[in-house]
């Protein structure tokens, strides 16, 4: 996936307002998920409609232009403490990138020291039909409100725009959007090209992404052609 996150304020850009992106309000999903914070590479989430399982995602790849690849497992448990015990049993091959979790996460979960936030989402899926030589693709735009163990002064309202395909097609989609819309993600104040684990880590620690996380955006390629 490729995802840009930026604080949601009056006048924030929206791809859904562009003439090429129509019918967006027909596909809206609303839910509130619980996240526990553990670094840029690991996401721990309990979906709003599930109280008996927790999802663990580990990032095991990131390209220089910000496209990320994750491994994911769903663990049958209902609390961070239970999750710690289940992760001790989990074989690494089941969760690519699990090495980034390490013993520190297990200890934090057991001690109840992981920071917890509630993330309310309003997600819109938009299909653009026959845009790339007859191929269609989808864009996801999600408005987010975060509450919980946040750092003082961190924004609570965010917008996420993402494209989820294999890396080469993601690049084609982003270059196409760069050429045909006015959306310039790196010109938005506070924008970060990160997934949900990165956003939650920033909001609970106040740490900006490492230098490599602020990747040059492939939208710019359209301008260089």
Short mmCIF file of C-alpha atoms in Angstrom, two decimals:
data_model
loop_
_atom_site.label_atom_id
_atom_site.label_comp_id
_atom_site.label_asym_id
_atom_site.label_seq_id
_atom_site.Cartn_x
_atom_site.Cartn_y
_atom_site.Cartn_z
CA UNK A 1 0.00 0.00 0.00
CA UNK A 2 0.93 3.66 -0.43
CA UNK A 3 -0.68 5.99 2.10
CA UNK A 4 -0.37 9.69 2.90
CA UNK A 5 -1.65 11.03 6.25
CA UNK A 6 -2.21 14.71 6.97
CA UNK A 7 -4.02 16.78 9.62
CA UNK A 8 -7.62 17.52 8.65
CA UNK A 9 -8.35 21.24 8.80
CA UNK A 10 -10.60 23.65 6.91
CA UNK A 11 -9.57 23.57 3.27
CA UNK A 12 -7.76 20.22 3.42
CA UNK A 13 -7.40 18.69 -0.05
CA UNK A 14 -9.71 15.89 -1.10
CA UNK A 15 -9.40 13.70 -4.17
CA UNK A 16 -13.13 13.14 -3.91
CA UNK A 17 -13.81 16.71 -5.05
CA UNK A 18 -11.96 16.25 -8.33
CA UNK A 19 -14.10 15.92 -11.49
CA UNK A 20 -12.47 12.57 -12.30
CA UNK A 21 -13.60 11.12 -8.93
CA UNK A 22 -17.39 10.86 -8.90
CA UNK A 23 -19.97 8.85 -6.99
CA UNK A 24 -17.75 8.64 -3.92
CA UNK A 25 -20.55 8.91 -1.37
CA UNK A 26 -22.10 5.65 -2.51
CA UNK A 27 -19.49 3.52 -0.69
CA UNK A 28 -19.01 4.72 2.89
CA UNK A 29 -17.84 2.61 5.83
CA UNK A 30 -17.83 3.89 9.42
CA UNK A 31 -16.29 2.14 12.41
CA UNK A 32 -14.06 2.75 15.44
CA UNK A 33 -10.95 0.58 15.92
CA UNK A 34 -8.67 0.30 18.95
CA UNK A 35 -4.92 0.56 18.33
CA UNK A 36 -1.94 -0.05 20.60
CA UNK A 37 1.28 1.76 19.71
CA UNK A 38 4.59 0.00 19.08
CA UNK A 39 6.88 1.79 16.66
CA UNK A 40 6.79 2.57 12.96
CA UNK A 41 6.90 -1.04 11.82
CA UNK A 42 4.25 -2.82 13.91
CA UNK A 43 0.51 -2.29 14.13
CA UNK A 44 -1.76 -3.81 16.78
CA UNK A 45 -5.49 -3.36 16.20
CA UNK A 46 -8.82 -4.55 17.52
CA UNK A 47 -11.52 -3.94 14.93
CA UNK A 48 -14.64 -2.20 16.10
CA UNK A 49 -16.83 -5.19 15.30
CA UNK A 50 -14.63 -7.76 17.07
CA UNK A 51 -13.99 -8.19 20.79
CA UNK A 52 -12.43 -11.65 20.65
CA UNK A 53 -9.50 -11.13 18.27
CA UNK A 54 -6.60 -8.73 17.75
CA UNK A 55 -4.85 -8.09 14.44
CA UNK A 56 -1.05 -7.77 14.34
CA UNK A 57 0.67 -6.28 11.27
CA UNK A 58 4.42 -6.10 10.70
CA UNK A 59 5.99 -4.05 7.96
CA UNK A 60 8.68 -6.06 6.21
CA UNK A 61 9.28 -3.89 3.17
CA UNK A 62 9.24 -0.24 2.12
CA UNK A 63 10.35 1.23 -1.20
CA UNK A 64 12.17 4.53 -1.53
CA UNK A 65 8.95 6.15 -2.75
CA UNK A 66 6.92 5.08 0.27
CA UNK A 67 5.12 1.90 -0.88
CA UNK A 68 4.88 -0.43 2.12
CA UNK A 69 4.33 -4.18 2.37
CA UNK A 70 2.94 -5.82 5.51
CA UNK A 71 2.48 -9.30 6.91
CA UNK A 72 -0.59 -9.83 9.09
CA UNK A 73 -2.07 -12.38 11.48
CA UNK A 74 -5.29 -12.36 13.48
CA UNK A 75 -4.82 -13.69 17.01
CA UNK A 76 -7.72 -15.08 19.05
CA UNK A 77 -7.57 -13.00 22.23
CA UNK A 78 -9.30 -10.02 23.82
CA UNK A 79 -6.60 -8.03 25.65
CA UNK A 80 -2.95 -6.95 25.25
CA UNK A 81 -1.96 -9.26 28.10
CA UNK A 82 -3.49 -12.27 26.33
CA UNK A 83 -1.91 -11.15 23.08
CA UNK A 84 1.54 -11.22 24.70
CA UNK A 85 1.15 -14.88 25.60
CA UNK A 86 -0.13 -15.79 22.13
CA UNK A 87 2.73 -13.93 20.43
CA UNK A 88 5.20 -16.02 22.42
CA UNK A 89 3.76 -19.09 20.69
CA UNK A 90 3.61 -17.54 17.22
CA UNK A 91 6.03 -18.96 14.67
CA UNK A 92 7.87 -16.21 12.79
CA UNK A 93 7.04 -17.65 9.33
CA UNK A 94 3.37 -16.95 10.07
CA UNK A 95 4.15 -13.23 10.36
CA UNK A 96 6.81 -11.89 7.96
CA UNK A 97 8.76 -9.12 9.64
CA UNK A 98 7.92 -10.36 13.14
CA UNK A 99 11.51 -9.77 14.21
CA UNK A 100 10.75 -6.06 14.52
CA UNK A 101 8.36 -6.85 17.37
CA UNK A 102 10.98 -8.48 19.55
CA UNK A 103 10.89 -9.08 23.27
CA UNK A 104 10.26 -5.42 24.09
CA UNK A 105 6.69 -5.60 22.78
CA UNK A 106 5.98 -8.79 24.74
CA UNK A 107 7.22 -7.10 27.92
CA UNK A 108 5.21 -3.93 27.27
CA UNK A 109 2.04 -5.91 26.59
CA UNK A 110 2.45 -8.00 29.73
CA UNK A 111 3.03 -4.91 31.83
CA UNK A 112 0.12 -3.00 30.27
CA UNK A 113 2.52 -0.26 29.18
CA UNK A 114 1.49 0.07 25.53
CA UNK A 115 -0.37 3.27 24.73
CA UNK A 116 -3.93 2.84 23.54
CA UNK A 117 -6.00 5.01 21.20
CA UNK A 118 -9.46 4.82 19.66
CA UNK A 119 -9.57 5.64 15.93
CA UNK A 120 -12.96 6.58 14.49
CA UNK A 121 -12.93 6.20 10.69
CA UNK A 122 -15.20 7.30 7.88
CA UNK A 123 -13.86 5.54 4.80
CA UNK A 124 -14.81 6.08 1.17
CA UNK A 125 -13.79 3.74 -1.64
CA UNK A 126 -13.79 5.32 -5.08
CA UNK A 127 -13.43 3.47 -8.40
CA UNK A 128 -11.98 5.29 -11.39
CA UNK A 129 -13.02 3.30 -14.45
CA UNK A 130 -10.96 2.92 -17.64
CA UNK A 131 -8.43 5.53 -16.57
CA UNK A 132 -5.16 3.71 -17.32
CA UNK A 133 -5.27 2.25 -20.84
CA UNK A 134 -8.61 0.64 -20.11
CA UNK A 135 -7.71 -0.46 -16.58
CA UNK A 136 -9.69 0.65 -13.53
CA UNK A 137 -8.37 1.33 -10.05
CA UNK A 138 -9.60 2.33 -6.61
CA UNK A 139 -8.63 5.13 -4.24
CA UNK A 140 -9.46 5.06 -0.55
CA UNK A 141 -10.01 8.28 1.39
CA UNK A 142 -10.56 8.03 5.15
CA UNK A 143 -11.32 10.80 7.62
CA UNK A 144 -10.00 9.91 11.07
CA UNK A 145 -10.55 11.14 14.62
CA UNK A 146 -8.16 9.84 17.28
CA UNK A 147 -8.71 9.84 21.07
CA UNK A 148 -6.68 8.32 23.90
CA UNK A 149 -3.05 8.41 25.06
CA UNK A 150 -1.94 11.20 22.73
CA UNK A 151 0.94 13.62 23.08
CA UNK A 152 0.03 17.17 24.03
CA UNK A 153 -0.63 19.33 21.00
CA UNK A 154 -0.94 16.50 18.47
CA UNK A 155 -3.79 16.95 15.96
CA UNK A 156 -6.72 14.61 16.57
CA UNK A 157 -8.39 14.87 13.14
CA UNK A 158 -6.63 13.42 10.08
CA UNK A 159 -7.25 12.45 6.48
CA UNK A 160 -5.71 9.38 4.84
CA UNK A 161 -5.55 8.79 1.10
CA UNK A 162 -4.24 5.44 -0.08
CA UNK A 163 -3.75 3.17 -3.08
CA UNK A 164 -3.31 -0.59 -2.53
CA UNK A 165 -1.94 -2.70 -5.40
CA UNK A 166 1.39 -4.20 -6.40
CA UNK A 167 4.19 -1.58 -6.39
CA UNK A 168 4.41 -1.05 -10.16
CA UNK A 169 0.68 -0.47 -10.56
CA UNK A 170 0.66 1.82 -7.50
CA UNK A 171 3.32 3.94 -9.24
CA UNK A 172 1.25 4.10 -12.42
CA UNK A 173 -1.84 5.16 -10.47
CA UNK A 174 0.02 7.86 -8.55
CA UNK A 175 1.70 9.21 -11.68
CA UNK A 176 -1.71 9.32 -13.39
CA UNK A 177 -3.24 11.22 -10.47
CA UNK A 178 -0.28 13.58 -10.44
CA UNK A 179 -0.85 14.38 -14.10
CA UNK A 180 -4.64 14.75 -13.96
CA UNK A 181 -5.39 16.25 -10.54
CA UNK A 182 -4.05 19.12 -8.47
CA UNK A 183 -3.37 16.83 -5.49
CA UNK A 184 0.21 17.38 -4.23
CA UNK A 185 0.58 15.40 -1.00
CA UNK A 186 4.02 16.63 0.04
CA UNK A 187 2.83 20.24 -0.13
CA UNK A 188 0.22 19.62 2.59
CA UNK A 189 1.24 20.87 6.02
CA UNK A 190 2.12 18.03 8.39
CA UNK A 191 1.82 15.32 5.71
CA UNK A 192 3.53 11.97 6.30
CA UNK A 193 3.78 9.04 3.91
CA UNK A 194 3.20 6.30 6.49
CA UNK A 195 0.68 3.60 7.35
CA UNK A 196 -1.53 3.47 10.42
CA UNK A 197 1.28 2.11 12.65
CA UNK A 198 3.35 5.19 11.78
CA UNK A 199 0.50 7.60 12.48
CA UNK A 200 -0.30 5.99 15.84
CA UNK A 201 3.37 6.02 16.82
CA UNK A 202 3.65 9.72 15.99
CA UNK A 203 0.49 10.63 17.91
CA UNK A 204 1.52 8.73 21.05
CA UNK A 205 5.21 9.72 21.11
CA UNK A 206 5.43 12.99 19.18
CA UNK A 207 8.27 11.55 17.08
CA UNK A 208 8.29 12.51 13.42
CA UNK A 209 9.08 9.73 10.93
CA UNK A 210 12.74 8.85 10.33
CA UNK A 211 14.24 10.65 7.35
CA UNK A 212 13.67 7.69 5.08
CA UNK A 213 9.95 7.70 5.87
CA UNK A 214 9.50 11.13 4.30
CA UNK A 215 9.91 9.70 0.82
CA UNK A 216 9.84 11.68 -2.39
CA UNK A 217 6.40 11.15 -3.81
CA UNK A 218 5.96 9.50 -7.19
CA UNK A 219 3.29 12.09 -7.98
CA UNK A 220 6.28 14.27 -8.86
CA UNK A 221 7.24 11.99 -11.74
CA UNK A 222 4.36 13.33 -13.83
CA UNK A 223 5.81 16.84 -13.55
CA UNK A 224 9.24 15.69 -14.71
CA UNK A 225 7.95 14.10 -17.93
#
